[in-house]
mmCIF file of C-alpha atoms in Angstrom:
data_model
loop_
_atom_site.group_PDB
_atom_site.id
_atom_site.type_symbol
_atom_site.label_atom_id
_atom_site.label_comp_id
_atom_site.label_asym_id
_atom_site.label_seq_id
_atom_site.Cartn_x
_atom_site.Cartn_y
_atom_site.Cartn_z
ATOM 1 C CA ASP Q 1 121.166 156.936 173.278
ATOM 2 C CA ALA Q 2 122.271 156.802 176.937
ATOM 3 C CA ARG Q 3 125.535 158.595 177.686
ATOM 4 C CA VAL Q 4 127.727 159.483 180.610
ATOM 5 C CA THR Q 5 127.648 163.244 181.127
ATOM 6 C CA GLN Q 6 130.567 165.183 182.569
ATOM 7 C CA THR Q 7 130.893 168.818 183.584
ATOM 8 C CA PRO Q 8 132.739 171.035 183.078
ATOM 9 C CA ARG Q 9 134.233 170.076 179.712
ATOM 10 C CA HIS Q 10 137.055 172.547 180.174
ATOM 11 C CA LYS Q 11 138.393 174.243 183.282
ATOM 12 C CA VAL Q 12 141.293 176.660 183.640
ATOM 13 C CA THR Q 13 142.183 177.622 187.171
ATOM 14 C CA GLU Q 14 145.046 178.942 189.212
ATOM 15 C CA MET Q 15 147.187 176.893 191.533
ATOM 16 C CA GLY Q 16 145.639 176.589 194.973
ATOM 17 C CA GLN Q 17 142.038 176.849 193.819
ATOM 18 C CA GLU Q 18 139.426 174.169 194.439
ATOM 19 C CA VAL Q 19 138.192 172.225 191.435
ATOM 20 C CA THR Q 20 135.061 170.075 191.367
ATOM 21 C CA MET Q 21 134.206 167.799 188.452
ATOM 22 C CA ARG Q 22 130.819 166.161 188.123
ATOM 23 C CA CYS Q 23 129.587 163.052 186.400
ATOM 24 C CA GLN Q 24 126.151 161.673 185.690
ATOM 25 C CA PRO Q 25 126.457 157.930 184.991
ATOM 26 C CA ILE Q 26 124.126 155.997 182.726
ATOM 27 C CA LEU Q 27 120.923 155.148 184.551
ATOM 28 C CA GLY Q 28 121.049 151.595 185.857
ATOM 29 C CA HIS Q 29 124.831 151.262 185.797
ATOM 30 C CA ASN Q 30 126.089 150.192 189.198
ATOM 31 C CA THR Q 31 129.822 150.863 188.831
ATOM 32 C CA VAL Q 32 131.371 154.306 188.353
ATOM 33 C CA PHE Q 33 135.041 155.023 187.662
ATOM 34 C CA TRP Q 34 137.234 158.122 187.669
ATOM 35 C CA TYR Q 35 140.291 158.056 185.385
ATOM 36 C CA ARG Q 36 142.999 160.612 184.742
ATOM 37 C CA GLN Q 37 144.680 160.738 181.341
ATOM 38 C CA THR Q 38 147.988 162.389 180.591
ATOM 39 C CA MET Q 39 150.337 161.860 177.683
ATOM 40 C CA MET Q 40 152.807 160.014 179.870
ATOM 41 C CA GLN Q 41 150.522 157.885 182.049
ATOM 42 C CA GLY Q 42 147.773 156.654 179.760
ATOM 43 C CA LEU Q 43 144.524 155.937 181.612
ATOM 44 C CA GLU Q 44 145.217 156.094 185.341
ATOM 45 C CA LEU Q 45 142.481 154.776 187.647
ATOM 46 C CA LEU Q 46 141.835 157.193 190.497
ATOM 47 C CA ALA Q 47 138.782 155.682 192.203
ATOM 48 C CA TYR Q 48 135.686 153.619 191.628
ATOM 49 C CA PHE Q 49 132.330 153.029 193.238
ATOM 50 C CA ARG Q 50 129.978 150.080 193.141
ATOM 51 C CA ASN Q 51 126.358 150.677 194.123
ATOM 52 C CA ARG Q 52 127.553 154.123 195.315
ATOM 53 C CA ALA Q 53 130.016 152.639 197.809
ATOM 54 C CA PRO Q 54 133.675 153.581 197.324
ATOM 55 C CA LEU Q 55 135.613 150.367 196.700
ATOM 56 C CA ASP Q 56 139.057 151.601 195.797
ATOM 57 C CA ASP Q 57 140.611 155.036 195.803
ATOM 58 C CA SER Q 58 144.204 153.927 196.121
ATOM 59 C CA GLY Q 59 145.085 155.714 192.887
ATOM 60 C CA MET Q 60 144.234 159.127 194.302
ATOM 61 C CA PRO Q 61 146.575 161.473 196.152
ATOM 62 C CA LYS Q 62 144.631 161.439 199.411
ATOM 63 C CA ASP Q 63 145.832 164.768 200.693
ATOM 64 C CA ARG Q 64 144.210 166.765 197.905
ATOM 65 C CA PHE Q 65 141.773 164.538 196.001
ATOM 66 C CA SER Q 66 138.395 163.287 197.126
ATOM 67 C CA ALA Q 67 135.685 161.351 195.311
ATOM 68 C CA GLU Q 68 132.089 160.944 196.366
ATOM 69 C CA MET Q 69 128.831 159.606 195.042
ATOM 70 C CA PRO Q 70 126.050 161.376 196.942
ATOM 71 C CA ASP Q 71 123.338 159.637 194.921
ATOM 72 C CA ALA Q 72 122.974 157.227 192.022
ATOM 73 C CA THR Q 73 122.868 160.049 189.459
ATOM 74 C CA LEU Q 74 125.916 162.019 190.567
ATOM 75 C CA ALA Q 75 129.577 161.313 191.146
ATOM 76 C CA THR Q 76 132.040 164.065 192.050
ATOM 77 C CA LEU Q 77 135.808 164.410 192.006
ATOM 78 C CA LYS Q 78 137.263 167.282 193.972
ATOM 79 C CA ILE Q 79 140.807 168.641 194.035
ATOM 80 C CA GLN Q 80 141.745 171.011 196.838
ATOM 81 C CA PRO Q 81 144.178 172.691 196.532
ATOM 82 C CA SER Q 82 144.929 172.187 192.837
ATOM 83 C CA GLU Q 83 148.496 172.105 191.515
ATOM 84 C CA PRO Q 84 149.928 172.458 187.974
ATOM 85 C CA ARG Q 85 150.769 168.723 187.921
ATOM 86 C CA ASP Q 86 147.041 168.003 188.174
ATOM 87 C CA SER Q 87 146.579 169.318 184.627
ATOM 88 C CA ALA Q 88 145.082 166.433 182.651
ATOM 89 C CA VAL Q 89 141.871 165.108 181.168
ATOM 90 C CA TYR Q 90 139.655 163.476 183.774
ATOM 91 C CA PHE Q 91 137.268 160.819 182.539
ATOM 92 C CA CYS Q 92 134.282 159.380 184.307
ATOM 93 C CA ALA Q 93 132.998 156.003 183.146
ATOM 94 C CA SER Q 94 130.110 153.811 184.188
ATOM 95 C CA ALA Q 95 129.476 150.123 183.707
ATOM 96 C CA ASN Q 96 126.852 147.505 184.200
ATOM 97 C CA ARG Q 97 128.589 144.744 186.125
ATOM 98 C CA GLY Q 98 126.890 142.116 184.022
ATOM 99 C CA THR Q 99 128.606 143.081 180.766
ATOM 100 C CA GLY Q 100 131.926 144.600 181.782
ATOM 101 C CA GLU Q 101 131.857 147.314 179.090
ATOM 102 C CA LEU Q 102 132.835 150.765 180.278
ATOM 103 C CA PHE Q 103 131.009 153.794 178.896
ATOM 104 C CA PHE Q 104 133.164 156.901 179.118
ATOM 105 C CA GLY Q 105 132.062 160.494 179.368
ATOM 106 C CA GLU Q 106 133.572 163.136 177.110
ATOM 107 C CA GLY Q 107 136.075 164.098 179.780
ATOM 108 C CA SER Q 108 136.921 167.254 181.719
ATOM 109 C CA ARG Q 109 140.096 168.958 180.546
ATOM 110 C CA LEU Q 110 141.719 170.652 183.525
ATOM 111 C CA THR Q 111 144.499 173.206 183.242
ATOM 112 C CA VAL Q 112 146.059 174.489 186.460
ATOM 113 C CA LEU Q 113 148.253 177.543 185.983
ATOM 114 C CA GLY U 1 147.266 142.952 191.297
ATOM 115 C CA GLU U 2 146.966 142.690 187.546
ATOM 116 C CA ASN U 3 149.634 144.194 185.277
ATOM 117 C CA VAL U 4 149.048 144.757 181.555
ATOM 118 C CA GLU U 5 151.880 145.492 179.147
ATOM 119 C CA GLN U 6 151.074 146.814 175.677
ATOM 120 C CA HIS U 7 153.316 147.067 172.597
ATOM 121 C CA PRO U 8 154.172 148.934 170.510
ATOM 122 C CA SER U 9 153.551 152.389 171.906
ATOM 123 C CA THR U 10 153.441 153.820 168.381
ATOM 124 C CA LEU U 11 152.593 152.068 165.128
ATOM 125 C CA SER U 12 152.742 153.685 161.705
ATOM 126 C CA VAL U 13 151.350 151.881 158.644
ATOM 127 C CA GLN U 14 150.304 152.635 155.101
ATOM 128 C CA GLU U 15 146.641 152.539 154.173
ATOM 129 C CA GLY U 16 145.653 149.018 153.259
ATOM 130 C CA ASP U 17 148.313 147.367 155.419
ATOM 131 C CA SER U 18 147.528 145.274 158.484
ATOM 132 C CA ALA U 19 148.239 146.417 162.030
ATOM 133 C CA VAL U 20 148.836 144.239 165.078
ATOM 134 C CA ILE U 21 148.911 145.404 168.703
ATOM 135 C CA LYS U 22 149.988 143.003 171.424
ATOM 136 C CA CYS U 23 149.272 142.862 175.150
ATOM 137 C CA THR U 24 150.367 140.597 177.963
ATOM 138 C CA TYR U 25 148.757 140.208 181.360
ATOM 139 C CA SER U 26 150.035 138.823 184.630
ATOM 140 C CA ASP U 27 147.064 137.375 186.521
ATOM 141 C CA SER U 28 145.832 134.015 185.229
ATOM 142 C CA ALA U 29 142.458 134.717 186.908
ATOM 143 C CA SER U 30 141.680 137.444 184.367
ATOM 144 C CA ASN U 31 138.913 136.342 182.036
ATOM 145 C CA TYR U 32 137.677 139.428 180.168
ATOM 146 C CA PHE U 33 139.802 141.356 177.654
ATOM 147 C CA PRO U 34 138.311 144.456 176.023
ATOM 148 C CA TRP U 35 139.881 146.811 173.497
ATOM 149 C CA TYR U 36 139.052 150.521 173.431
ATOM 150 C CA LYS U 37 139.654 153.016 170.660
ATOM 151 C CA GLN U 38 140.203 156.674 171.433
ATOM 152 C CA GLU U 39 140.176 159.125 168.552
ATOM 153 C CA LEU U 40 141.949 162.439 169.003
ATOM 154 C CA GLY U 41 140.089 164.615 171.492
ATOM 155 C CA LYS U 42 137.377 162.003 172.017
ATOM 156 C CA ARG U 43 136.448 159.509 174.720
ATOM 157 C CA PRO U 44 137.582 155.879 174.656
ATOM 158 C CA GLN U 45 134.983 153.511 173.202
ATOM 159 C CA LEU U 46 134.816 149.733 173.215
ATOM 160 C CA ILE U 47 135.469 148.230 169.787
ATOM 161 C CA ILE U 48 135.782 144.533 170.539
ATOM 162 C CA ASP U 49 136.209 142.227 173.511
ATOM 163 C CA ILE U 50 136.973 138.591 174.180
ATOM 164 C CA ARG U 51 136.392 136.271 177.096
ATOM 165 C CA SER U 52 138.705 133.518 178.220
ATOM 166 C CA ASN U 53 136.499 130.714 176.922
ATOM 167 C CA VAL U 54 137.098 131.920 173.350
ATOM 168 C CA GLY U 55 140.370 131.913 171.393
ATOM 169 C CA GLU U 56 139.472 134.347 168.637
ATOM 170 C CA LYS U 57 136.757 136.811 167.788
ATOM 171 C CA LYS U 58 136.199 138.799 164.584
ATOM 172 C CA ASP U 59 134.143 141.825 163.684
ATOM 173 C CA GLN U 60 134.580 142.893 160.069
ATOM 174 C CA ARG U 61 138.163 144.216 159.739
ATOM 175 C CA ILE U 62 139.128 143.777 163.376
ATOM 176 C CA ALA U 63 139.894 140.600 165.254
ATOM 177 C CA VAL U 64 141.232 139.716 168.661
ATOM 178 C CA THR U 65 143.121 136.562 169.613
ATOM 179 C CA LEU U 66 143.783 135.210 173.082
ATOM 180 C CA ASN U 67 146.417 132.774 174.273
ATOM 181 C CA LYS U 68 145.567 131.898 177.886
ATOM 182 C CA THR U 69 148.600 129.707 178.371
ATOM 183 C CA ALA U 70 151.020 132.440 177.390
ATOM 184 C CA LYS U 71 148.791 135.135 178.900
ATOM 185 C CA HIS U 72 148.784 137.375 175.885
ATOM 186 C CA PHE U 73 146.169 138.753 173.533
ATOM 187 C CA SER U 74 146.369 140.763 170.333
ATOM 188 C CA LEU U 75 144.301 143.125 168.211
ATOM 189 C CA HIS U 76 144.489 142.701 164.458
ATOM 190 C CA ILE U 77 143.227 145.319 162.024
ATOM 191 C CA THR U 78 143.221 144.408 158.347
ATOM 192 C CA GLU U 79 142.969 146.737 155.344
ATOM 193 C CA THR U 80 143.669 149.756 157.521
ATOM 194 C CA GLN U 81 142.049 153.075 156.651
ATOM 195 C CA PRO U 82 142.933 156.628 157.741
ATOM 196 C CA GLU U 83 139.923 156.641 160.077
ATOM 197 C CA ASP U 84 141.540 153.798 162.018
ATOM 198 C CA SER U 85 144.115 156.330 163.237
ATOM 199 C CA ALA U 86 143.629 156.561 167.008
ATOM 200 C CA VAL U 87 145.010 155.397 170.331
ATOM 201 C CA TYR U 88 144.072 151.811 171.163
ATOM 202 C CA PHE U 89 143.976 150.516 174.735
ATOM 203 C CA CYS U 90 143.871 146.897 175.779
ATOM 204 C CA ALA U 91 142.609 145.873 179.210
ATOM 205 C CA ALA U 92 142.224 142.824 181.405
ATOM 206 C CA SER U 93 139.650 142.210 184.127
ATOM 207 C CA LEU U 94 139.782 139.785 187.000
ATOM 208 C CA ARG U 95 137.127 137.113 187.136
ATOM 209 C CA GLY U 96 133.877 138.489 188.531
ATOM 210 C CA SER U 97 135.048 142.034 189.215
ATOM 211 C CA TYR U 98 135.030 143.629 185.733
ATOM 212 C CA ILE U 99 137.422 146.284 187.019
ATOM 213 C CA PRO U 100 139.782 146.705 184.055
ATOM 214 C CA THR U 101 143.499 147.239 184.207
ATOM 215 C CA PHE U 102 144.504 149.151 181.096
ATOM 216 C CA GLY U 103 147.644 148.961 179.012
ATOM 217 C CA ARG U 104 149.524 152.196 178.285
ATOM 218 C CA GLY U 105 148.006 152.541 174.823
ATOM 219 C CA THR U 106 149.200 152.310 171.213
ATOM 220 C CA SER U 107 149.046 155.291 168.907
ATOM 221 C CA LEU U 108 148.168 153.943 165.442
ATOM 222 C CA ILE U 109 148.811 156.229 162.488
ATOM 223 C CA VAL U 110 147.509 155.175 159.081
ATOM 224 C CA HIS U 111 149.058 157.127 156.221
ATOM 225 C CA PRO U 112 146.881 157.623 153.128
#
C-alpha cells in the first residue's frame, strides 16, 4: 500500500529557530504539493512541484519559507526563522497527473513557542 | 484564478438522517470535482469525485451531483452514521492541470 511519508510528525520549537519538514511522495507521482492547515484557513496551498520543477509558490511567505525538491523521492519545506503564527499542521500530498487524486501524508504538526 | 465556496461550515445531524454539503466554483473551465474526508487527527482522503461530463455519481451511501450551468456541486450522504463525522472538503480543478482549489471545509457531526 503506497503512501506519502512525512517527517517529523510533531515538532515543537522556539521562535527564531529553523524548521525543516520532509516528504517522500509516492513513487511514480509527478506532482507534489505542500499545504498548511489551521482551524481558520482550511487547507492553504503553499507550493507545488511538477516533475520536480517548482510551478507555483505564491502561497508561501517568501521571506521565511522555502520549498525544494532535490530529487524525485524527497520534497522539503523549510521555515527560517520560525514564528508562533507558523504553528499549524503541514501536509504534503502527491498526485499522478493522469487521475487527479491527491494522496496526503499524515502531516507534520508544528508548534512554535 | 478559481474560487470555491463551501456551505455550511458546520452541519449537525442525527444518526440516520441525510446530510448535504454544497459548493460553488467560479471558473467554467474547471472539469474535475473531488471530495475529501478528513477524520479528526487524520489526513484528508478522497471519497468520491465527479467530472464535468457526468451529472451525478453514487457510491453506496454517498453521492455527488454537478450542475455545470449554475457552477455548483453537492455531496449527499444518506443514512448517516457516527463514523461519518469528519471534516469534508470539496475542490475544483482547472481543465488539464489537476491542481485543486479547496473549499474551506464542512465539519459534519452525526449524533448517535
